[in-house]
XYZ file of C-alpha atoms in Angstrom:
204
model
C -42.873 4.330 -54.821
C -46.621 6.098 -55.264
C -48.546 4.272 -57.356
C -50.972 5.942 -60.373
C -53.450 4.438 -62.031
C -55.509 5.121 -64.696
C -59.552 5.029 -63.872
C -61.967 5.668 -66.413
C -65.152 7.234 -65.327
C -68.466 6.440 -66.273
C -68.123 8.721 -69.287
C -65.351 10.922 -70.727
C -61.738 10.301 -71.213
C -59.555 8.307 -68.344
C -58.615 10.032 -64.867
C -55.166 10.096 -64.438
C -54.441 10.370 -60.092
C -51.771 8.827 -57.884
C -53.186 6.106 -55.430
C -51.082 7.032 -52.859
C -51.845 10.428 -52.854
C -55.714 10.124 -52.895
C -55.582 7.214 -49.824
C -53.364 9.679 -47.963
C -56.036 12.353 -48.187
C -59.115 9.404 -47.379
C -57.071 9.126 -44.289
C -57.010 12.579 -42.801
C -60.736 12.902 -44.089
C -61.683 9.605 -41.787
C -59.104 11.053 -39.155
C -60.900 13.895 -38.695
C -64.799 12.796 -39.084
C -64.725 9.358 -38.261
C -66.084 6.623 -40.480
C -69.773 7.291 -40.528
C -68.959 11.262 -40.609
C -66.597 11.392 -43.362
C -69.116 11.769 -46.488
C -68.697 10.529 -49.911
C -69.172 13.937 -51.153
C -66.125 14.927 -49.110
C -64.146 12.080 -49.605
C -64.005 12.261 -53.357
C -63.687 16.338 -53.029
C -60.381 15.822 -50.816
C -59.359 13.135 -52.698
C -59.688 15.097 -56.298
C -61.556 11.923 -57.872
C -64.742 10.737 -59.120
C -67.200 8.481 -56.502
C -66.977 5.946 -60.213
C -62.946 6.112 -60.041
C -62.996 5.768 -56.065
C -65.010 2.480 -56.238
C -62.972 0.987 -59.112
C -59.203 1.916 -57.735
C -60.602 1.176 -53.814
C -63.829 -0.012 -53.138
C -66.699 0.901 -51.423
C -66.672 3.347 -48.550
C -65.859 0.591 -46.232
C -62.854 -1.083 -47.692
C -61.813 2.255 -48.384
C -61.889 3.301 -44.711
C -59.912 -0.594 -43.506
C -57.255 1.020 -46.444
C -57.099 4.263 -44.609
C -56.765 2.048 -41.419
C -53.941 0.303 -42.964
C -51.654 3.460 -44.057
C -52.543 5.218 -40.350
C -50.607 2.224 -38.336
C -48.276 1.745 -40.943
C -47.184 5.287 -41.205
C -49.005 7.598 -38.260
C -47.814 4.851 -35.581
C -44.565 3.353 -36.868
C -43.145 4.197 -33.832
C -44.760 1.751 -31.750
C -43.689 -1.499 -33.158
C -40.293 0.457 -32.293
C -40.753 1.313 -28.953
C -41.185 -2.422 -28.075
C -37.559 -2.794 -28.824
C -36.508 -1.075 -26.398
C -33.982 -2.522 -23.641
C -36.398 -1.770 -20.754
C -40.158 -1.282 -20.213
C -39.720 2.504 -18.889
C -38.110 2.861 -22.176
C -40.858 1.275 -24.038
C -43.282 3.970 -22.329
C -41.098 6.536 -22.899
C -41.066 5.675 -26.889
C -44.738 5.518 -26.722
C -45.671 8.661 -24.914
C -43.067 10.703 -27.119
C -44.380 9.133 -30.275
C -47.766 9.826 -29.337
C -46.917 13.269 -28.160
C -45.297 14.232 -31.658
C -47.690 12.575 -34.001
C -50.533 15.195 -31.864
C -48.250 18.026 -32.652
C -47.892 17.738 -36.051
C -49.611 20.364 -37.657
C -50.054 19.037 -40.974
C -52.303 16.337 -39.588
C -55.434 15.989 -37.676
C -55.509 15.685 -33.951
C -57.182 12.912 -31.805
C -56.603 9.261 -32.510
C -58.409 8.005 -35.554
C -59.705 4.663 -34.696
C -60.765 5.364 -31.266
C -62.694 8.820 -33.492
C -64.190 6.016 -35.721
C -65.487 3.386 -32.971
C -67.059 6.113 -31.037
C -68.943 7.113 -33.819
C -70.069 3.675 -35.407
C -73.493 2.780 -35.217
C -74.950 -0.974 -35.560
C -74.659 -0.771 -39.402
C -71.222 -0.320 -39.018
C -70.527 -2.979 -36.646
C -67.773 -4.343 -38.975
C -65.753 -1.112 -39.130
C -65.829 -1.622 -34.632
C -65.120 -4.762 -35.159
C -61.513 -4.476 -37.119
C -60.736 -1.281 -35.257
C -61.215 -3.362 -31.590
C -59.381 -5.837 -33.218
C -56.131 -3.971 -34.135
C -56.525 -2.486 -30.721
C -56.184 -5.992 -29.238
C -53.391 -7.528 -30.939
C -51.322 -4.019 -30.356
C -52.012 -4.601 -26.612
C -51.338 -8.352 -26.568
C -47.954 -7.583 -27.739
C -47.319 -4.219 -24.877
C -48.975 -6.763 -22.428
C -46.205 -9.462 -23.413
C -43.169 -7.084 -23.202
C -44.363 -5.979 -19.905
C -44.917 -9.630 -18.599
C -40.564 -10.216 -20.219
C -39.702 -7.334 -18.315
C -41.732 -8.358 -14.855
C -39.880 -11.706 -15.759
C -36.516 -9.521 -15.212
C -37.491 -8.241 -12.346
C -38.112 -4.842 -13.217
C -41.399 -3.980 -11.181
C -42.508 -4.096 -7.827
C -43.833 -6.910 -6.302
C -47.614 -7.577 -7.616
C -47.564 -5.131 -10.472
C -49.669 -6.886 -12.936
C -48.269 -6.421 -16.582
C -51.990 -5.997 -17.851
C -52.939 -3.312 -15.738
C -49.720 -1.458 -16.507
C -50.466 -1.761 -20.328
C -54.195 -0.558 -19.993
C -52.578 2.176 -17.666
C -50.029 3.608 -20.777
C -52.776 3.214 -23.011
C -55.261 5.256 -21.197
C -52.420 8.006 -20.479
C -51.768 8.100 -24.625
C -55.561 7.644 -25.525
C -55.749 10.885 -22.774
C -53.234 12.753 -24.791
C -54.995 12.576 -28.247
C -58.408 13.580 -26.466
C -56.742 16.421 -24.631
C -54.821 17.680 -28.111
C -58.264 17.829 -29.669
C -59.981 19.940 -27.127
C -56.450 22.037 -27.731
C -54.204 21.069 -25.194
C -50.863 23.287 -25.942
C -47.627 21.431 -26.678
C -46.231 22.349 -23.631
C -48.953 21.101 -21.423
C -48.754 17.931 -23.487
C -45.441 17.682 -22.635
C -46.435 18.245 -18.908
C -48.272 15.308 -18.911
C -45.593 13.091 -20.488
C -42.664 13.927 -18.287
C -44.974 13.312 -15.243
C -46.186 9.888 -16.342
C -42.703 9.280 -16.481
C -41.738 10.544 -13.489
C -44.330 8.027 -11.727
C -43.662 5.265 -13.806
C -42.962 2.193 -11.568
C -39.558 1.194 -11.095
C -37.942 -1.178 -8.224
């Protein structure tokens, strides 16, 4: 259910805007800049509010941006607490790649992967912004690293396949396909590169 709240700016009569609505648009401004790139002048602009209402209903800039962080794997990459579920680990990649591969070819959003946009961009006063994006990187790989190593357990890879490597190895092939949509990779070619990976993917 969207949330609105009432904010009352530093002068005049209350601003009336839906939470929901305004983080939403944060997010596809910090999608598409990065953290240090995304102004407040554009922030505010995109999210129809005041820099006074933005501070009292979110923050500053920063917890603003860990928000926007927040709604993106909650609702941008849903599908990859899903594709864990599934009964083997070709199907896990196969989950992952096509999730990946749709959420670049949505139109309505931008393309390229927002955190790895944000830690590229971060300099050494934004060290804490790296730091939770790394983070969330980590604990999403501990837990592909873990269904591989149930699956090696099963025997489902060839001898001395290392469950790690094979993680890092998916990752780099979906971190490719958000890098390759931004320079404006076609759908089709996308797809290309998704059927292949799982054409090769290692199976005894």
């Amino acid at each position: 259910m969207e949330q609105i709240d009432t904010i009352a700016p530093a002068k005049g009569r209350p601003r009336e805007f839906c939470v929901d609505t305004a983080l939403a648009a944060a997010l596809r401004v910090f999608w598409r800049n990065g953290y240090e790139s995304a102004s407040m002048a554009e922030l505010t602009a995109a999210m129809g509010i005041t820099k006074p209402s933005l501070y009292a209903a979110f923050g500053n800039k920063e917890q603003l941006f860990h928000k926007a962080l927040d709604l993106y794997e909650r609702d941008k990459l849903a599908y990859t607490e899903k594709a864990l579920a599934a009964p083997t680990a070709r199907g896990v990649a196969e989950r992952l790649l096509r999730g990946s591969l749709e959420l670049q070819m949505n139109p309505y959003d931008p393309k390229g992967c927002m955190a790895i946009m944000s830690v590229i961009s971060c300099g050494a006063e934004a060290e804490s912004i790296r730091a939770d994006v790394i983070a969330r990187r980590a604990s999403s790989e501990a837990a592909l690293i873990a269904r591989f190593q149930r699956a090696k357990d099963d025997g489902e890879f060839p001898e001395g396949l290392e469950p790690a490597a094979l993680a890092r190895f998916l990752y780099a092939i979906m971190q490719g396909l958000s890098v390759q949509a931004g320079a404006g990779a076609t759908c089709a070619e996308l797809s290309q590169l998704v059927e292949t990976s799982l054409a090769v993917w290692p199976t005894k």
